[in-house]
Tab-separated table of C-alpha atoms and ligand atoms in Angstrom:
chain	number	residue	atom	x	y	z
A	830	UNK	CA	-19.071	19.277	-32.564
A	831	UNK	CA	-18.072	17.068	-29.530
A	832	UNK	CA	-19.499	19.029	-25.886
A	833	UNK	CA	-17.384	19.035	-22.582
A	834	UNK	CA	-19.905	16.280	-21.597
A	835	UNK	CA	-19.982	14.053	-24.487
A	836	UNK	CA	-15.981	13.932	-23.460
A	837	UNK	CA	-16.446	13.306	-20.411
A	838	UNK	CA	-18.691	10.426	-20.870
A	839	UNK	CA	-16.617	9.126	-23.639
A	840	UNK	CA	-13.566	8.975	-20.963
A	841	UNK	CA	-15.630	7.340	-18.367
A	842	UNK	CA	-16.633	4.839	-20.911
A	843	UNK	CA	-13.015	3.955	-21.591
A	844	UNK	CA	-12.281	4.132	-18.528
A	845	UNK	CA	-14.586	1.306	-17.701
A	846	UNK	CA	-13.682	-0.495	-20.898
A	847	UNK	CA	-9.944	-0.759	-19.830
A	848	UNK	CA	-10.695	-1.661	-16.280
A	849	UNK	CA	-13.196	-4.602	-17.609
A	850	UNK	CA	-10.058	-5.883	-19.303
A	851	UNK	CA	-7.928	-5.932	-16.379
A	852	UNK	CA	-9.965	-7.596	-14.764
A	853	UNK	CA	-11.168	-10.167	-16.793
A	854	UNK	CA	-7.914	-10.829	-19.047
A	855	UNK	CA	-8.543	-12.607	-22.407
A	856	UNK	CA	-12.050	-11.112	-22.736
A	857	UNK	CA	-13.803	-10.368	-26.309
A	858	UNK	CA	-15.064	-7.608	-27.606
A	859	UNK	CA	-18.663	-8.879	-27.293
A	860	UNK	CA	-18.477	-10.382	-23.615
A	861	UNK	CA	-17.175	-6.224	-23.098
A	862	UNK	CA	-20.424	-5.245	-24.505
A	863	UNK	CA	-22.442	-7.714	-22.416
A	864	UNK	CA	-20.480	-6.838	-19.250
A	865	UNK	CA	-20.565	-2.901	-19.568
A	866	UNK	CA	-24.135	-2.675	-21.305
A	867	UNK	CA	-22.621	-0.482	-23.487
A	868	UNK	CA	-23.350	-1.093	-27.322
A	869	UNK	CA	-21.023	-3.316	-29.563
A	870	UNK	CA	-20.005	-0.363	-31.731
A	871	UNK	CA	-18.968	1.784	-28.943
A	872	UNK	CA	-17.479	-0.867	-27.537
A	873	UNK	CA	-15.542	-1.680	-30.517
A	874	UNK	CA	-14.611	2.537	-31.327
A	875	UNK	CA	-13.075	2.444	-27.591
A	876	UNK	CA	-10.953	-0.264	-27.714
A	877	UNK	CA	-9.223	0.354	-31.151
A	878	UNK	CA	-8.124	3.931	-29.657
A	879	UNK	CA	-7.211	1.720	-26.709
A	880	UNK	CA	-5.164	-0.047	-29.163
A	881	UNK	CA	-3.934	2.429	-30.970
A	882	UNK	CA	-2.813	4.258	-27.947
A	883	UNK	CA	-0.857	0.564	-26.644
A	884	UNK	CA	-2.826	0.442	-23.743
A	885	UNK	CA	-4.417	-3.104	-24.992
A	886	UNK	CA	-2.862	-5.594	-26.940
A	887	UNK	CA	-5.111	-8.149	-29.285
A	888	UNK	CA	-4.386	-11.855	-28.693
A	889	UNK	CA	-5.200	-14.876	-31.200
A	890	UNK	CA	-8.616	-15.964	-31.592
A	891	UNK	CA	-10.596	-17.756	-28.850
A	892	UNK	CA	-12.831	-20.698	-28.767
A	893	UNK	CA	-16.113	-19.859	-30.795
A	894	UNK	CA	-19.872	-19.867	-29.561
A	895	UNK	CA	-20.829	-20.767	-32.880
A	896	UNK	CA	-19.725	-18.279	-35.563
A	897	UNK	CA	-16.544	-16.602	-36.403
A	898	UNK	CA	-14.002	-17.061	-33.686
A	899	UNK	CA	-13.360	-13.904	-31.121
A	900	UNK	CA	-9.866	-11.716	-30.902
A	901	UNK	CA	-9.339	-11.716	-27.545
A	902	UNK	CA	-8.025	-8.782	-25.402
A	903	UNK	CA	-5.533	-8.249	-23.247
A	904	UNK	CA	-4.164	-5.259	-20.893
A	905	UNK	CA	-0.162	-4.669	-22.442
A	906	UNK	CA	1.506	-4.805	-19.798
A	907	UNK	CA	4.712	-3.295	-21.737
A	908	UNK	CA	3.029	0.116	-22.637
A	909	UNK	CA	5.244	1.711	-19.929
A	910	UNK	CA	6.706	1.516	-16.683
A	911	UNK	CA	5.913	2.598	-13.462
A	912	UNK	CA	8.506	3.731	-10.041
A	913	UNK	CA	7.205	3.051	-6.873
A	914	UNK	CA	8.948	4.277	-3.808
A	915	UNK	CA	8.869	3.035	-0.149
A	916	UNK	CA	10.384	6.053	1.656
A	917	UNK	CA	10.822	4.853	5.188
A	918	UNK	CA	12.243	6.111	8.535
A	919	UNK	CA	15.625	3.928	8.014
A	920	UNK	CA	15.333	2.476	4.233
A	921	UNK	CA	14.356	3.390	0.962
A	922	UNK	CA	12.788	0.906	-1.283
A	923	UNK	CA	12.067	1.150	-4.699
A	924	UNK	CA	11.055	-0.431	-7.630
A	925	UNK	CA	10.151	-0.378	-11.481
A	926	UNK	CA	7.133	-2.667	-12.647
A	927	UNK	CA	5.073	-2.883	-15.332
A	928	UNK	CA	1.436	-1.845	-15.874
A	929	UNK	CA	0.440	-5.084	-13.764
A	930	UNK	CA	2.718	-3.735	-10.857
A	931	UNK	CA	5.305	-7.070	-11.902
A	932	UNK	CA	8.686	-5.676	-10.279
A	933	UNK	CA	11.062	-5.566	-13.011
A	934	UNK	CA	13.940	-4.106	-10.712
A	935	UNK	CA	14.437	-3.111	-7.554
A	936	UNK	CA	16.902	-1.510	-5.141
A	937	UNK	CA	17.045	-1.244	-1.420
A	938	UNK	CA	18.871	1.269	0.631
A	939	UNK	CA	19.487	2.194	4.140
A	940	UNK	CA	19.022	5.623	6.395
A	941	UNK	CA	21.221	6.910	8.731
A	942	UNK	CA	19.279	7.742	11.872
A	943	UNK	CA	20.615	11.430	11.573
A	944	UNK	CA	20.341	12.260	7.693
A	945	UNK	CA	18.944	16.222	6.418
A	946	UNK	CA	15.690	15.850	4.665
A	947	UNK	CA	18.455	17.298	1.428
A	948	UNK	CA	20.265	14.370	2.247
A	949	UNK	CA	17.401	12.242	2.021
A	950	UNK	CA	15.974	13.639	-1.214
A	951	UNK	CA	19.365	13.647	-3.142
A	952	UNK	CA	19.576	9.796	-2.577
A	953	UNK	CA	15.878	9.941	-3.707
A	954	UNK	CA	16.990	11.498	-7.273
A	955	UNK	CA	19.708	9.135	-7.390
A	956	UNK	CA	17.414	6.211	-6.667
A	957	UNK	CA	15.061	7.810	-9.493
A	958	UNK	CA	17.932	8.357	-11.837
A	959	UNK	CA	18.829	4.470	-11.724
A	960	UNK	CA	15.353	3.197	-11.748
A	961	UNK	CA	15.300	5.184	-15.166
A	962	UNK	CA	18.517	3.798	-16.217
A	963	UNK	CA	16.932	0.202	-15.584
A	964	UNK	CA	13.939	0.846	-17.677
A	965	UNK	CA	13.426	-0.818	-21.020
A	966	UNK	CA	12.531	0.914	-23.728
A	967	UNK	CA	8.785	0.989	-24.389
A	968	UNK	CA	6.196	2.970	-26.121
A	969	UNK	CA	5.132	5.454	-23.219
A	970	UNK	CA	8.185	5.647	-21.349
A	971	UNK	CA	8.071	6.059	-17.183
A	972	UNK	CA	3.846	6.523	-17.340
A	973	UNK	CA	4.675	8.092	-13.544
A	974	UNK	CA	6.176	7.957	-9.705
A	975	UNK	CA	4.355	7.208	-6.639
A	976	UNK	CA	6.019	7.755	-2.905
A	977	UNK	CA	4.442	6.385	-0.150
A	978	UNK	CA	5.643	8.798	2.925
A	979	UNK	CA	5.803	8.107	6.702
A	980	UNK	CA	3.487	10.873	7.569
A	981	UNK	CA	0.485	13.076	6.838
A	982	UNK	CA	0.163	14.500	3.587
A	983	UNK	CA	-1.677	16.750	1.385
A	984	UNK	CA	-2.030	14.533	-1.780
A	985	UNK	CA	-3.331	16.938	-4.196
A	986	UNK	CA	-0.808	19.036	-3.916
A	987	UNK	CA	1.890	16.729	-2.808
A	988	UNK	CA	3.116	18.007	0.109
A	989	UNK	CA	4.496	16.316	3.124
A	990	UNK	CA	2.910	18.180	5.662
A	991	UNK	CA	4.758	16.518	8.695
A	992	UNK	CA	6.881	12.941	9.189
A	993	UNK	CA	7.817	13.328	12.328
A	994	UNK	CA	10.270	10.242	12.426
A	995	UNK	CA	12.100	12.171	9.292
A	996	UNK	CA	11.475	15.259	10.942
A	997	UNK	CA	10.476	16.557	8.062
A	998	UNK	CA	7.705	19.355	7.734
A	999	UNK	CA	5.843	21.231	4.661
A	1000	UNK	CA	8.235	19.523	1.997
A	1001	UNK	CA	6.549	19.806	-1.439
A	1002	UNK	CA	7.965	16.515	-2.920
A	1003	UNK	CA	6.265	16.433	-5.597
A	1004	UNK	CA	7.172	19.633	-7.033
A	1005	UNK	CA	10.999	18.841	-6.790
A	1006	UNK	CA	10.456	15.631	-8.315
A	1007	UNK	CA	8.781	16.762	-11.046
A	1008	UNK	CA	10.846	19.765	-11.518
A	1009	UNK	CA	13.758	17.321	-11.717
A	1010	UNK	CA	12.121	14.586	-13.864
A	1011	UNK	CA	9.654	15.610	-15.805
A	1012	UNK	CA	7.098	13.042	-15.121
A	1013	UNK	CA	3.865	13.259	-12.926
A	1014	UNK	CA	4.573	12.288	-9.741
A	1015	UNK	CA	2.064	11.762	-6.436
A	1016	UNK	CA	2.803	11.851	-3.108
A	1017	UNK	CA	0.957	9.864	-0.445
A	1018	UNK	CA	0.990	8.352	3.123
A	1019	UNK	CA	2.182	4.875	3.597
A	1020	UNK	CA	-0.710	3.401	4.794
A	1021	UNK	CA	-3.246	4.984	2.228
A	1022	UNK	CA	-0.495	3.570	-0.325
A	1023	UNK	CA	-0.838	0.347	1.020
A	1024	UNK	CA	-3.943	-0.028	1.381
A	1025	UNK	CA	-4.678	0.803	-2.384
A	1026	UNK	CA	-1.962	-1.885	-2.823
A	1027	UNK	CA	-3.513	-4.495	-1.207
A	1028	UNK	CA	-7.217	-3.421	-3.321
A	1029	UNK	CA	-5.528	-3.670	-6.438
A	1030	UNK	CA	-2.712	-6.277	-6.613
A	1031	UNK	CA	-3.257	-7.281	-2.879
A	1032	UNK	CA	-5.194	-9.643	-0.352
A	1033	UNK	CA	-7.929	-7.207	-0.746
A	1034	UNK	CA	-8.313	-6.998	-4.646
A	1035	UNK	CA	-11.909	-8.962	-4.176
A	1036	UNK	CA	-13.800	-6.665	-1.782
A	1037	UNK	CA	-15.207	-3.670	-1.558
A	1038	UNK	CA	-14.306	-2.422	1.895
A	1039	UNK	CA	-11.457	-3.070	3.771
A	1040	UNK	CA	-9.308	-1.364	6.409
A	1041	UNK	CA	-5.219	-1.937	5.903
A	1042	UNK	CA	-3.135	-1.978	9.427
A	1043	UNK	CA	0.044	-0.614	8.711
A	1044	UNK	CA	2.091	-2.103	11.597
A	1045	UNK	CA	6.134	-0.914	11.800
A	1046	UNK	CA	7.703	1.971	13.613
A	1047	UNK	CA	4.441	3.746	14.455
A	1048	UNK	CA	0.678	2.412	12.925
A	1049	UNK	CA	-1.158	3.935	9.898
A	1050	UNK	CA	-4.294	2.498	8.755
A	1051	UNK	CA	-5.643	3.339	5.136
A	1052	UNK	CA	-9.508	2.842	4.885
A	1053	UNK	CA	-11.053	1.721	1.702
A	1054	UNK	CA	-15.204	2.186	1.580
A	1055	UNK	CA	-17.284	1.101	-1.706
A	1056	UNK	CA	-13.917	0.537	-3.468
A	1057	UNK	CA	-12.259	4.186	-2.672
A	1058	UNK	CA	-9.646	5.269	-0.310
A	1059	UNK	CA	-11.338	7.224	2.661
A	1060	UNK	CA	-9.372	10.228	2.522
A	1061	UNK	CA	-11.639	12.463	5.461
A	1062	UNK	CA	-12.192	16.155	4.584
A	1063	UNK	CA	-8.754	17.302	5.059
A	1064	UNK	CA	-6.751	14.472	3.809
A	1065	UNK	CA	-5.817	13.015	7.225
A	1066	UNK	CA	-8.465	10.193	7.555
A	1067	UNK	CA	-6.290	6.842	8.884
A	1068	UNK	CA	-4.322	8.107	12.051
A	1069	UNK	CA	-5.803	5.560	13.929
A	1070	UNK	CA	-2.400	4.567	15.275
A	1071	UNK	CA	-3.110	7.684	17.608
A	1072	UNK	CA	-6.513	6.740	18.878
A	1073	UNK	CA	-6.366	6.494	22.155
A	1074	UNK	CA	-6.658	3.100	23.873
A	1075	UNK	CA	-4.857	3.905	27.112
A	1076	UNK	CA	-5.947	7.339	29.070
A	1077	UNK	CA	-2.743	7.578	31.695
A	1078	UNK	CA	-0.441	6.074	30.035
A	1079	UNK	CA	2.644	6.283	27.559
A	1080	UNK	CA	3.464	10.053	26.029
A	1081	UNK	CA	2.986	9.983	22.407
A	1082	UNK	CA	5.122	11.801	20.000
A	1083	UNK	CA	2.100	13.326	18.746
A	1084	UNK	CA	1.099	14.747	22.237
A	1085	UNK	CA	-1.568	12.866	23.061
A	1086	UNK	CA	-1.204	10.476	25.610
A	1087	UNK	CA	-1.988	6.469	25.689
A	1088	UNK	CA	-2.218	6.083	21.356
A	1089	UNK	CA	-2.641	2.541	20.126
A	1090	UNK	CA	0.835	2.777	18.261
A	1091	UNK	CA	2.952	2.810	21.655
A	1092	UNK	CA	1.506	-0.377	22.472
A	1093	UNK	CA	1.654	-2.273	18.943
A	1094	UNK	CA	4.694	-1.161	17.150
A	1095	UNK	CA	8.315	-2.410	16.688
A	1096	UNK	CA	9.151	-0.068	19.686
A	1097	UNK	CA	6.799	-1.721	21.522
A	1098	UNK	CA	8.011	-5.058	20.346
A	1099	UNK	CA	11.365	-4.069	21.656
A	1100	UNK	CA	10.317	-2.539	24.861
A	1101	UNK	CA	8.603	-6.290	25.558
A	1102	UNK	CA	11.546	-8.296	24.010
A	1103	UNK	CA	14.054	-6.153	26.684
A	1104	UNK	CA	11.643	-7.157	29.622
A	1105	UNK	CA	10.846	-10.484	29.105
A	1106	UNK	CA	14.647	-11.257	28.358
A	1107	UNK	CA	15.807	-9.584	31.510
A	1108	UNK	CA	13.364	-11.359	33.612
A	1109	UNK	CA	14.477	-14.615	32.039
A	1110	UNK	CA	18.204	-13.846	32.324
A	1111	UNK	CA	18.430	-14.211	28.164
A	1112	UNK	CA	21.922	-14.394	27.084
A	1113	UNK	CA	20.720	-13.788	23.466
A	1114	UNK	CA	19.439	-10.531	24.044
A	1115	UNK	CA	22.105	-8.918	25.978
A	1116	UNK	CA	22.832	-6.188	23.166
A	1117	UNK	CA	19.046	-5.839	21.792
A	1118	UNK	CA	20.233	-2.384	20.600
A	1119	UNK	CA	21.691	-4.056	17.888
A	1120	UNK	CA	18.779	-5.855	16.599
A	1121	UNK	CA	16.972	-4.908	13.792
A	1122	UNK	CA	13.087	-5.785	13.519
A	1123	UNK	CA	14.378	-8.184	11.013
A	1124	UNK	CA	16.797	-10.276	13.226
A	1125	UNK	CA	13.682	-10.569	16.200
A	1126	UNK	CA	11.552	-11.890	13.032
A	1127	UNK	CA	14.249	-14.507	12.655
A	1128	UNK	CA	14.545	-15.412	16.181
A	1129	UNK	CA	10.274	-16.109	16.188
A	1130	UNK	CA	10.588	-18.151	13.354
A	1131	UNK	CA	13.540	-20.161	14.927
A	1132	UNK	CA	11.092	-20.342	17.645
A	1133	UNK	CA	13.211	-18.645	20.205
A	1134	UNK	CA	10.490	-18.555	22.884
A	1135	UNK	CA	11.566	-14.988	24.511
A	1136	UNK	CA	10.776	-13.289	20.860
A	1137	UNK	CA	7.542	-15.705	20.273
A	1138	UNK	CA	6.206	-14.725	23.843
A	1139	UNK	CA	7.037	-10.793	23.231
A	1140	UNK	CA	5.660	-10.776	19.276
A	1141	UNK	CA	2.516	-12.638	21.338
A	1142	UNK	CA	2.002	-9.739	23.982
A	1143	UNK	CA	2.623	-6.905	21.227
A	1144	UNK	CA	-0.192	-9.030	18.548
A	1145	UNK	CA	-2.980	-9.225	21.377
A	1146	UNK	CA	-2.634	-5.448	21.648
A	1147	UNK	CA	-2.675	-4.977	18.132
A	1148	UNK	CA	-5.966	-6.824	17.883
A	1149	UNK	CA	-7.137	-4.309	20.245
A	1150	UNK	CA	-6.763	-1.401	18.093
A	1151	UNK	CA	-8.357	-3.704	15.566
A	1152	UNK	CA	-11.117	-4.276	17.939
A	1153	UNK	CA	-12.110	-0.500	17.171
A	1154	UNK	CA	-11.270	-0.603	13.720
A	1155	UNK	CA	-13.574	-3.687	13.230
A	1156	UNK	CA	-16.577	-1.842	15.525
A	1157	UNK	CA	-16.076	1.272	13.367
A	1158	UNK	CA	-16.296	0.134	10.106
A	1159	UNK	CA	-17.287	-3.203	9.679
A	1160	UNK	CA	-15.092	-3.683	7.286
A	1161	UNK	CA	-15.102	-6.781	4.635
A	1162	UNK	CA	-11.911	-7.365	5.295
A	1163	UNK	CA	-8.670	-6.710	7.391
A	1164	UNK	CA	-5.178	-6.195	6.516
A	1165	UNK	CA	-2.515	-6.646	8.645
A	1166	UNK	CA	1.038	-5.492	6.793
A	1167	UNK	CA	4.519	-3.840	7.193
A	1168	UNK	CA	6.986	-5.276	9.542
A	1169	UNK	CA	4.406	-6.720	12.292
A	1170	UNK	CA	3.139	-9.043	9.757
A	1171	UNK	CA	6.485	-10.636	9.038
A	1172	UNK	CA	5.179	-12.585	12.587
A	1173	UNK	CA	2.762	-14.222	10.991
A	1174	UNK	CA	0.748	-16.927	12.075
A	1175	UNK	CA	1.511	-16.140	15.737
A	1176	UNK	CA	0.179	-12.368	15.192
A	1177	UNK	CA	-2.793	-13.543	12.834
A	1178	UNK	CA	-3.556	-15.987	15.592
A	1179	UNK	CA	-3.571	-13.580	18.775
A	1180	UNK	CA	-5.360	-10.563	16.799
A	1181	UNK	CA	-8.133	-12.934	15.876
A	1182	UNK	CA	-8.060	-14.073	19.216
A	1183	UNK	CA	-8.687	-10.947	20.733
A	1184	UNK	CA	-11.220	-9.610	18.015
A	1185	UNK	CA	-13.648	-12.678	18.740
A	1186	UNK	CA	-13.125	-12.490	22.831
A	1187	UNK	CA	-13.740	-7.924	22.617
A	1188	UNK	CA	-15.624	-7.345	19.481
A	1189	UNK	CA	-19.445	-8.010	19.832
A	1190	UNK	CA	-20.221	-6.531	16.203
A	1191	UNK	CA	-17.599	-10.503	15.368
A	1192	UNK	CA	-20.534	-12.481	17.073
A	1193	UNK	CA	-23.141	-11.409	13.881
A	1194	UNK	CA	-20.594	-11.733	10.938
A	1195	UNK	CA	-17.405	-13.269	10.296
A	1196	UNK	CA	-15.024	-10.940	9.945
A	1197	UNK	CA	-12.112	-11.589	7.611
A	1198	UNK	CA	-8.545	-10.699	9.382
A	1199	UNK	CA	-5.382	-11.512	6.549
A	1200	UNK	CA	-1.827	-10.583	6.242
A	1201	UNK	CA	-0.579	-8.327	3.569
A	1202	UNK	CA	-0.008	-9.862	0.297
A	1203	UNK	CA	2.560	-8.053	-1.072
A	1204	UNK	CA	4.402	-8.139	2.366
A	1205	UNK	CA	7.604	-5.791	2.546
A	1206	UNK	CA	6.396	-4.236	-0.875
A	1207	UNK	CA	2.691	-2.989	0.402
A	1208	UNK	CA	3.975	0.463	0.384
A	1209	UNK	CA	5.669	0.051	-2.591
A	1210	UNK	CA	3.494	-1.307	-5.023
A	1211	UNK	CA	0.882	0.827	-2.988
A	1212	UNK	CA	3.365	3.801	-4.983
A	1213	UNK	CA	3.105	2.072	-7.848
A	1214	UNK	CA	-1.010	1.708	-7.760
A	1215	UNK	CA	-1.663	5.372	-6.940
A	1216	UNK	CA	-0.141	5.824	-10.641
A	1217	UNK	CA	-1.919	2.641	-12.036
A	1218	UNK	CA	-5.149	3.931	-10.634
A	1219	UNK	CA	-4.769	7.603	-12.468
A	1220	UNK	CA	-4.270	5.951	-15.416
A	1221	UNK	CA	-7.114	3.504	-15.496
A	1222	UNK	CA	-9.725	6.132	-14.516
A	1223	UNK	CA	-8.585	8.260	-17.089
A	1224	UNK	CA	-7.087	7.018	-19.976
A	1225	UNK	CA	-5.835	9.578	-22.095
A	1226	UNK	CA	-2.104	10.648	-21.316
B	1247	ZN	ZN1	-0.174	9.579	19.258
């Protein structure tokens, strides 16, 4: 007779098993056993029902200590695929990787500023429905869907409790999704998404606490401490883009007044871009309305010196918000992503800048300030990790 506990312990032990093989790639069965502590016969019982299940593949011999030559162990990538979606305010991204979040396909789409939330989730299904289509055939099949959402959400249950740029309140996503589909779905905000991203296929996958900056329309921040996402009591841990670094000043949609995200967002990027070209009589930027986020990118790394000075003034006062986020947490590591980050250099530069010059905690460690990784897929393989991460901590499905 196996107990509830004896289970449980025998999934945690798995559990660890499989993530020791991820990590290490081509790894014996003995190094396991030294690595874990767990003994070689356990060891061994685990990973032939990891085998057997076609979660880990065996691969040829390796070089022998002395003896008979080790099987060596791999993760199989191939057991199943994964969908990640990006659901922004003006573009859906997603995407179809493997177990090692490799993008296999991919499609892109963009939003109408005025489209119904139906709208929105019928070209979601459609998205979903093609994704499938693109899928190879493999033992497990679509192992899940992730959604990284603008907005703050109740992940256990999947709801989108508010995006205010969709205008979108108390949608339960992942209900209709997995009504539709059939496969487990989870629902989270894009920041949270991106910051497990970045931990495990990301510029953070080698520390253990890290804060991710996501910097586009507005600012999320997902918080990562001893290796977990910071989720707060209530599930709404990360709105830092609404702390308030400004008392008098700028109306925020969320009705406070002064939040960090009117002075370090795209809008913000604009709102300098439209200034500084006005003041300098800029023929260039005569119809900025037509601009994407994109096309300003393009202009900074053609050096145009009206976008490099406004993506300058808009980085210094994202290194201010950073300047809390670094005094809060003294974190390992942070990550600056999403469309703010396509600046690079110039925004690394003048957030570092800042960080050194405001944050006294920076003269008694060196804090670590990177740009996203994964870049414009952060979110997206953020989608795709929230699935990933189910799986490795339990095993079983
Ligand atoms: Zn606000």
């Amino acid at each position: 007779m196996v107990t509830g506990d004896q289970l449980l312990v025998k999934q945690l032990n798995k559990s660890i098993v499989l993530n020791v093989i991820r990590k290490k790639h081509n790894i014996s069965r003995a190094e396991i056993s030294n690595i874990t502590g767990l003994n070689k016969s356990t060891v061994s019982s685990l990973v032939d029902e990891l085998i057997t299940e076609g979660f880990v593949v065996e691969k040829g011999p390796g070089i022998s200590k002395g003896g008979r030559k080790p099987i060596l162990l791999n993760i199989n990538n191939n057991v199943g695929h994964i969908i990640g979606i990006d659901l922004g305010v003006n573009y859906i991204l997603i995407i179809l990787t493997d177990l090692s979040a490799n993008i296999i396909w991919q499609r892109r789409i963009k939003l109408k500023a005025n489209e119904t939330e139906k709208e929105i989730i019928d070209k979601l299904i459609t998205l979903i429905q093609e994704a499938i289509s693109a899928s190879t055939k493999t033992l497990k099949g679509i192992l899940g869907i992730g959604i990284g959402v603008p907005g703050i959400v109740d992940f256990k249950n999947g709801i989108v409790l508010m995006a205010p740029n969709l205008r979108w309140e108390n949608i339960k996503l992942k209900a209709i999704i997995e009504e539709r589909f059939g496969i487990t779905t989870y629902i989270d905000n894009e920041a949270n998404a991106g910051a497990i991203g970045e931990k495990w296929f990301g510029a953070g996958s080698k520390v253990t606490n890290l804060v991710y900056v996501s910097a586009g329309i507005g600012i999320g921040t997902g918080i990562i401490i001893n290796d977990e996402l910071y989720r707060g009591s209530n599930g709404f841990a990360g709105e830092m883009g609404h702390m308030t670094v400004n008392f008098n000043d700028h109306d925020c949609r969320c009705g406070n007044i002064g939040c960090w995200e009117n002075y370090a967002s795209e809008k913000a990027l604009f709102s300098y871009l439209k200034d500084i070209a006005s003041e300098n009589k800029a023929v260039q930027y005569k119809d900025i309305e037509d601009l994407s986020v994109f096309d300003v990118m393009e202009n900074v790394r053609k050096n145009d010196q009206i976008a490099v000075r406004a993506l300058r003034e808009v980085s210094k006062n994202l290194g201010i918000g950073v300047v809390n986020v670094v005094n809060t947490f003294n974190p390992d590591l942070v990550i600056i992503g999403n469309t703010l980050s396509l600046g690079g250099d110039i925004v690394l530069e003048e957030v570092k800048n800042i960080v050194n010059e405001r944050s006294f905690i920076s003269s008694y460690y060196d804090i670590k300030i990177r740009l996203s990784k994964l870049g414009m897929y952060s979110c997206a393989i953020g989608a795709v990790s929230l699935v990933i991460s189910k799986l490795f901590a339990s095993p079983q499905i």
